[in-house]
mmCIF file of C-alpha atoms and ligand atoms in Angstrom:
data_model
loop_
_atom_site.group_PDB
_atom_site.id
_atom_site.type_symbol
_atom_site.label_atom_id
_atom_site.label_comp_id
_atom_site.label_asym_id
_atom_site.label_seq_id
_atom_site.Cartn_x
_atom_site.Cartn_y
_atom_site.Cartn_z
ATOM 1 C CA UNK A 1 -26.274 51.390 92.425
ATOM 2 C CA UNK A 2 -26.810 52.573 96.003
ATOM 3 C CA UNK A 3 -24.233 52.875 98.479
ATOM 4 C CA UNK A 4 -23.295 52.893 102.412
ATOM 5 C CA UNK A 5 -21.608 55.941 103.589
ATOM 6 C CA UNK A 6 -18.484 53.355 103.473
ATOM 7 C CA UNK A 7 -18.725 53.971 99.575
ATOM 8 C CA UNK A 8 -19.186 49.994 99.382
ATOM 9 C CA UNK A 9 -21.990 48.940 97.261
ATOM 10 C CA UNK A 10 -25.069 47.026 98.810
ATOM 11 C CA UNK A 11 -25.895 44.156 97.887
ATOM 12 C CA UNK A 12 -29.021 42.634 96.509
ATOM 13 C CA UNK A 13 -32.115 40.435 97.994
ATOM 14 C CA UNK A 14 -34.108 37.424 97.044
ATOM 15 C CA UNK A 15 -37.472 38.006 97.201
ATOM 16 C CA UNK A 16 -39.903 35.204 97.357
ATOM 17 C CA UNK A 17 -43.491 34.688 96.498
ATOM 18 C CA UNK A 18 -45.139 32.515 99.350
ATOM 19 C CA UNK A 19 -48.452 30.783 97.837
ATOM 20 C CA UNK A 20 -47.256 28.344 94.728
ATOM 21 C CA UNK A 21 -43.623 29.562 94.734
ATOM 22 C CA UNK A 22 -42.245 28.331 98.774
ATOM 23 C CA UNK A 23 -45.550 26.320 99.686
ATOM 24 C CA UNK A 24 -48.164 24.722 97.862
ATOM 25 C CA UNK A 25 -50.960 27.050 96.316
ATOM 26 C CA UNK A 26 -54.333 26.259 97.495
ATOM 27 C CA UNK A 27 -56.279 29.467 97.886
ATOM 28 C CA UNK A 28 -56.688 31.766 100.885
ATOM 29 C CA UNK A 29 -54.843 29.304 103.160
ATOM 30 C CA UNK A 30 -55.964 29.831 107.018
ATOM 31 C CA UNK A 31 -54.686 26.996 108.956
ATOM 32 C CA UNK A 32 -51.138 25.652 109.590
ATOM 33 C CA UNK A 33 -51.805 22.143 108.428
ATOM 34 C CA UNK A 34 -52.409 23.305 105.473
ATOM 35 C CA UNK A 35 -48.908 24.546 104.428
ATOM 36 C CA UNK A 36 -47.432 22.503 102.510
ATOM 37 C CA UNK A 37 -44.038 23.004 101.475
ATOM 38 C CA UNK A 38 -42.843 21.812 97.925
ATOM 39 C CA UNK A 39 -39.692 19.225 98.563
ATOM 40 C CA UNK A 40 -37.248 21.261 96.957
ATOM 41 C CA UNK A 41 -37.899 24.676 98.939
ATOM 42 C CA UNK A 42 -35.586 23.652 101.931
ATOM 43 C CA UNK A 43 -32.457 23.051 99.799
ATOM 44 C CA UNK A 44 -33.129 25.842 97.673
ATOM 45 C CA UNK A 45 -33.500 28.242 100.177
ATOM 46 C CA UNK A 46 -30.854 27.291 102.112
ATOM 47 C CA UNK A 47 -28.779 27.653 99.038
ATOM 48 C CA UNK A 48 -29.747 31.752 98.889
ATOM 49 C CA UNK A 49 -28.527 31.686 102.589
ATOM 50 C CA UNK A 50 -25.573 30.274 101.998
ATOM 51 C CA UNK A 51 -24.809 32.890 98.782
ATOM 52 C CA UNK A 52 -24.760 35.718 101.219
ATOM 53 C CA UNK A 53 -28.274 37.150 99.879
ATOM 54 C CA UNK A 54 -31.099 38.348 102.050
ATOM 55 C CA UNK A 55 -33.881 36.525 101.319
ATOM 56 C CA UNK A 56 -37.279 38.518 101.978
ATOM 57 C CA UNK A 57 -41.046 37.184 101.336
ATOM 58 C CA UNK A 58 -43.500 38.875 99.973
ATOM 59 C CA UNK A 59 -47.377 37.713 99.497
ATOM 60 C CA UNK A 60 -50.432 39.409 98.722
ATOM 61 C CA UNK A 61 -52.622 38.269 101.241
ATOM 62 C CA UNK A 62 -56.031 39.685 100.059
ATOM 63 C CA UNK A 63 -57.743 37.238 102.129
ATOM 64 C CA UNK A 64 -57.432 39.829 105.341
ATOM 65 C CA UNK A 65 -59.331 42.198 103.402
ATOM 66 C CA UNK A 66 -62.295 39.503 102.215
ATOM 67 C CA UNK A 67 -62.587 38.282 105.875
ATOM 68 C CA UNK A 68 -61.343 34.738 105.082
ATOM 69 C CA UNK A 69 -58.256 35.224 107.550
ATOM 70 C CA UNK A 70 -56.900 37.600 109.882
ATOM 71 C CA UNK A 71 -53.582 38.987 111.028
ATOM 72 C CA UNK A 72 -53.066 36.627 113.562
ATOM 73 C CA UNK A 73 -53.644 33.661 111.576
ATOM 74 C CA UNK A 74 -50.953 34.832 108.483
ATOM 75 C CA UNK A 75 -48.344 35.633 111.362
ATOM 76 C CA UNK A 76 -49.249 32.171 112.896
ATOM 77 C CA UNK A 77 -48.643 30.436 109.659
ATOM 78 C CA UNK A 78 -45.328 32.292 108.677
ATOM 79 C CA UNK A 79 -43.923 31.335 112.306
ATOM 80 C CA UNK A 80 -44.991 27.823 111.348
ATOM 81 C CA UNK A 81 -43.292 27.971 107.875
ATOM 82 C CA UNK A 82 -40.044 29.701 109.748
ATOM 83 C CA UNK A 83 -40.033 26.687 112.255
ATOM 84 C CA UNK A 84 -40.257 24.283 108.702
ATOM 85 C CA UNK A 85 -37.056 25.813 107.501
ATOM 86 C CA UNK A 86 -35.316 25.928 110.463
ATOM 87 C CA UNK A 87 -35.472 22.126 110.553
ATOM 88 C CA UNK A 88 -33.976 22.172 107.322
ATOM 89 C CA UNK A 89 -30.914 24.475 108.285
ATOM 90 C CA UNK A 90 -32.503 27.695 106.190
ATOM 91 C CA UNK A 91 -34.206 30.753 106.876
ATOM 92 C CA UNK A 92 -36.098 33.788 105.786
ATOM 93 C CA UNK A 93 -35.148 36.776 107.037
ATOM 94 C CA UNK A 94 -38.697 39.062 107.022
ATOM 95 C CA UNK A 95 -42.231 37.959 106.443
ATOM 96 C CA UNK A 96 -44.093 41.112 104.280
ATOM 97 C CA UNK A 97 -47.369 40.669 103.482
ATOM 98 C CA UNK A 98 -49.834 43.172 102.026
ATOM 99 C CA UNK A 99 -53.312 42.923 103.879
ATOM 100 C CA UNK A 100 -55.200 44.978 101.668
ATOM 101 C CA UNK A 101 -57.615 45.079 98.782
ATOM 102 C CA UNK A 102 -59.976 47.491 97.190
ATOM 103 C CA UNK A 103 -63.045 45.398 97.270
ATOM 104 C CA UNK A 104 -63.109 43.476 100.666
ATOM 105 C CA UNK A 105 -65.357 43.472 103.324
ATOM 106 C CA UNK A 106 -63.287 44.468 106.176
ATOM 107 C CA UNK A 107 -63.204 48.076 106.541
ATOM 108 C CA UNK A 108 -59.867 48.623 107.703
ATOM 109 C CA UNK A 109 -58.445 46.809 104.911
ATOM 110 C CA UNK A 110 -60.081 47.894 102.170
ATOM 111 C CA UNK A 111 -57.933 50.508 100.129
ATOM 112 C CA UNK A 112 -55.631 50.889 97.238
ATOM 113 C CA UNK A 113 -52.389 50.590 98.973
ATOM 114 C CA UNK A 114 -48.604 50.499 97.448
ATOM 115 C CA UNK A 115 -47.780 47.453 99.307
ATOM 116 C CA UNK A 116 -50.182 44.888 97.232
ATOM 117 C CA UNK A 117 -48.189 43.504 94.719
ATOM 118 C CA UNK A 118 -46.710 44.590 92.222
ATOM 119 C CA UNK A 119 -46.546 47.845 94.020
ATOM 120 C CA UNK A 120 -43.212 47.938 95.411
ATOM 121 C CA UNK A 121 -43.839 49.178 99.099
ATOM 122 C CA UNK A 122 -43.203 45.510 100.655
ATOM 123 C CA UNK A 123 -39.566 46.043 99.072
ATOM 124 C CA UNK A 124 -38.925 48.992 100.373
ATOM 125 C CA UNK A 125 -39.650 48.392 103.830
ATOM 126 C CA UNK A 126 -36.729 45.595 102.960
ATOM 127 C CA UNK A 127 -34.699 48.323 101.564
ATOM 128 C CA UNK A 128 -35.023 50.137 104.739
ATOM 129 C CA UNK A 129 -34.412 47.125 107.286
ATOM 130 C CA UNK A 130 -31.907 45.529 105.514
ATOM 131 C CA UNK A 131 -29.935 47.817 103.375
ATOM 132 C CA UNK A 132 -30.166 46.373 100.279
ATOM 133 C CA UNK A 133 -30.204 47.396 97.050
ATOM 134 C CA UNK A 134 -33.301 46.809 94.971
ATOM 135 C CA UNK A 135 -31.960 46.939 91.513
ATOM 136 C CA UNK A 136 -29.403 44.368 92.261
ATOM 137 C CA UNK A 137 -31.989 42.408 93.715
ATOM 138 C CA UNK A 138 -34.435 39.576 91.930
ATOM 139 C CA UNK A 139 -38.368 38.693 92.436
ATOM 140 C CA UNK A 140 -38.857 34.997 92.293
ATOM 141 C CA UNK A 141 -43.039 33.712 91.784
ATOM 142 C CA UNK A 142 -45.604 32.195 90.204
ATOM 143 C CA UNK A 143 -47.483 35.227 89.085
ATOM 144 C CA UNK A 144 -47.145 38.152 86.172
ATOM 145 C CA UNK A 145 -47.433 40.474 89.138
ATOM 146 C CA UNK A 146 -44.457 38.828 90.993
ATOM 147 C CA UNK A 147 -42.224 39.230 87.662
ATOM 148 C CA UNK A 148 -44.138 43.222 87.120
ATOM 149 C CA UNK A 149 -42.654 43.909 90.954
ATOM 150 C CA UNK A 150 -39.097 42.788 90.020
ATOM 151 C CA UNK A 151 -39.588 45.704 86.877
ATOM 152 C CA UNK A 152 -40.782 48.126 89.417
ATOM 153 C CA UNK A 153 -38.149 47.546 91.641
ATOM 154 C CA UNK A 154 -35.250 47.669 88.801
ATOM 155 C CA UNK A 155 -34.253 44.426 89.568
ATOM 156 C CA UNK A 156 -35.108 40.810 88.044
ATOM 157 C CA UNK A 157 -37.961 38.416 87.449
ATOM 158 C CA UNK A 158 -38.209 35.098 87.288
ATOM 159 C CA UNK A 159 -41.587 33.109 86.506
ATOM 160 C CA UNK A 160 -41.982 29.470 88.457
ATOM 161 C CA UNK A 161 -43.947 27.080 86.864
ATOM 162 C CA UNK A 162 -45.336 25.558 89.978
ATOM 163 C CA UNK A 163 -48.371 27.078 91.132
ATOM 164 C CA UNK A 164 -50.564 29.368 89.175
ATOM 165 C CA UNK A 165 -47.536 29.810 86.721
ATOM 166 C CA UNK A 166 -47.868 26.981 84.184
ATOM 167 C CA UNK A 167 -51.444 28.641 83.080
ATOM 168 C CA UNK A 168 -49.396 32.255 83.881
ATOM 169 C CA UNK A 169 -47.074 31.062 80.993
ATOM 170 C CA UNK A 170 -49.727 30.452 78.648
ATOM 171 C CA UNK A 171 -50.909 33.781 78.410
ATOM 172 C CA UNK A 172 -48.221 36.424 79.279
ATOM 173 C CA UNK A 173 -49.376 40.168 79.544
ATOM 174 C CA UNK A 174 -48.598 42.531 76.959
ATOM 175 C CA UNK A 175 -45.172 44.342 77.548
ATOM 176 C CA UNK A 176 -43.903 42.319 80.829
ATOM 177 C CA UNK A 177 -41.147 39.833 80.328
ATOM 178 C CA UNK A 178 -39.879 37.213 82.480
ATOM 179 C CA UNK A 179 -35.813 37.160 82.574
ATOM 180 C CA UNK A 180 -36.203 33.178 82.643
ATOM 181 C CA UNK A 181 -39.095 31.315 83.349
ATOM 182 C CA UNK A 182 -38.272 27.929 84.964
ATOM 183 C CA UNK A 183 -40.192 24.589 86.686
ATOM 184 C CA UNK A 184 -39.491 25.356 90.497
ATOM 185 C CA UNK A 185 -37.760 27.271 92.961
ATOM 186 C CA UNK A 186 -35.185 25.212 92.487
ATOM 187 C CA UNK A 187 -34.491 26.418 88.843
ATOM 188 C CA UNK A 188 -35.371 29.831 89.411
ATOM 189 C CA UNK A 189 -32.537 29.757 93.013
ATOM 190 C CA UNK A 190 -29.967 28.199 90.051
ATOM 191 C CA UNK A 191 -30.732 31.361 87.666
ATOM 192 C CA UNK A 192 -30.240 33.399 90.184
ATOM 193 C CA UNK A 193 -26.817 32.233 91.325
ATOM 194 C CA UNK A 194 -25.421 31.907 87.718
ATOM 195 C CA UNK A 195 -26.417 35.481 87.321
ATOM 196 C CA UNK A 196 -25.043 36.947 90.275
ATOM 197 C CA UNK A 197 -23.608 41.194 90.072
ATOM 198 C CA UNK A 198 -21.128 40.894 92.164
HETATM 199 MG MG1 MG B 201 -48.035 33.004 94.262
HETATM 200 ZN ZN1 ZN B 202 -51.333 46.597 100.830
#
C-alpha cells in the first residue's frame, strides 16, 4: 500500500475501458455522432463518483497510428462524451488514450510503447496526477487486455460482457483470470462497490 507523507493510505481508482465498456463498440470510431452511450453508463458512473473513487479512462486508440483518426478527433469525441455525462450529473476525471501501434502507417505513431494496453503507463500517469494507489485500484472492460492491465497494475479485473466480451468469454487466455466477469458496467460498478478496501 502506498502512502502520503500524512502516513494516510491512498486510495484506489476506477479505470474504464471506453469502446464496448462506456459507449457502444463499433470500430475505430471518428465522429461524435457516432458515440453511443449504453443506457446504464450514466447511473453507473455516477455511482463511482459518488463512492469517492477517481474514475480514469483508458483506451487503446490504435486508430491514430493506422491513419483512420487523429488527435484532434479522439480529444473532440472525449469532450463530447464528458458533455454526455455531465447531463447526467457524472464525470470522468482524465481521458488517457494510447496513440500508438507497431504496425501503422503514421510515422510518429508507430512504436512499441508502455502506454498501449495492457502496458500500464496510462495508469501511471493517473498515479502521478491523482495520487492514487494502483493496487487498490480495479480495471473495468470488455477485453483480456483490459483484465491483463488490472494484473499489471496489482489491482483488479473485471470482464463486461457488452462489447467484444461475450466472444472474449468464450475463449479466455491461458493464465489470466477475470475476478468476476459480469453483463454491463452496471454489474461490473456493483462488484466493485461490494468489494471495496477500505
Ligand atoms: Mg473495449
Ligand atoms: Zn502507446
Amino acid at each position: 500500500m502506498r502512502h502520503h507523507p500524512s502516513g494516510q493510505a491512498q486510495p484506489g481508482a476506477v479505470f474504464l475501458d471506453r469502446d464496448g465498456t462506456i459507449i457502444e463498440e463499433i470500430g475505430y470510431l471518428h465522429r461524435i455522432d457516432q458515440v453511443s452511450l449504453y443506457p446504464w453508463s450514466i447511473d453507473a458512473i455516477r455511482a463511482l463518483n459518488r463512492s469517492g473513487f477517481r474514475v480514469v479512462l483508458v483506451t487503446n486508440q490504435s486508430g491514430i497510428a493506422r491513419g483512420f483518426l487523429t488527435e484532434a478527433i479522439v480529444d473532440e469525441v472525449h469532450r463530447h462524451l464528458a458533455a454526455l455525462l455531465a447531463e447526467g450529473g457524472a464525470r470522468i476525471d482524465a481521458y488517457y488514450y494510447c496513440p500508438h501501434h507497431s504496425d501503422g502507417t503514421i510515422e510518429a505513431y508507430v512504436q512499441r510503447c508502455a502506454c498501449r494496453k495492457p502496458g500500464r503507463a496510462l495508469v501511471d500517469r493517473a498515479v502521478d496526477a491523482f495520487g492514487i494507489d494502483p493496487a487498490r485500484s480495479f480495471v473495468i472492460g470488455d477485453r483480456w487486455l483490459d483484465v491483463a492491465l488490472a494484473r499489471a497494475i496489482g489491482g483488479r479485473g473485471v470482464l463486461v460482457r457488452t462489447g467484444y466480451g461475450a466472444v472474449e468469454e468464450q475463449r479466455p487466455p491461458p493464465a489470466l483470470t477475470a475476478d468476476a466477469i459480469v453483463d454491463n458496467l452496471v454489474g461490473a460498478v456493483g462488484w466493485v462497490l461490494r468489494h471495496l478496501q477500505l
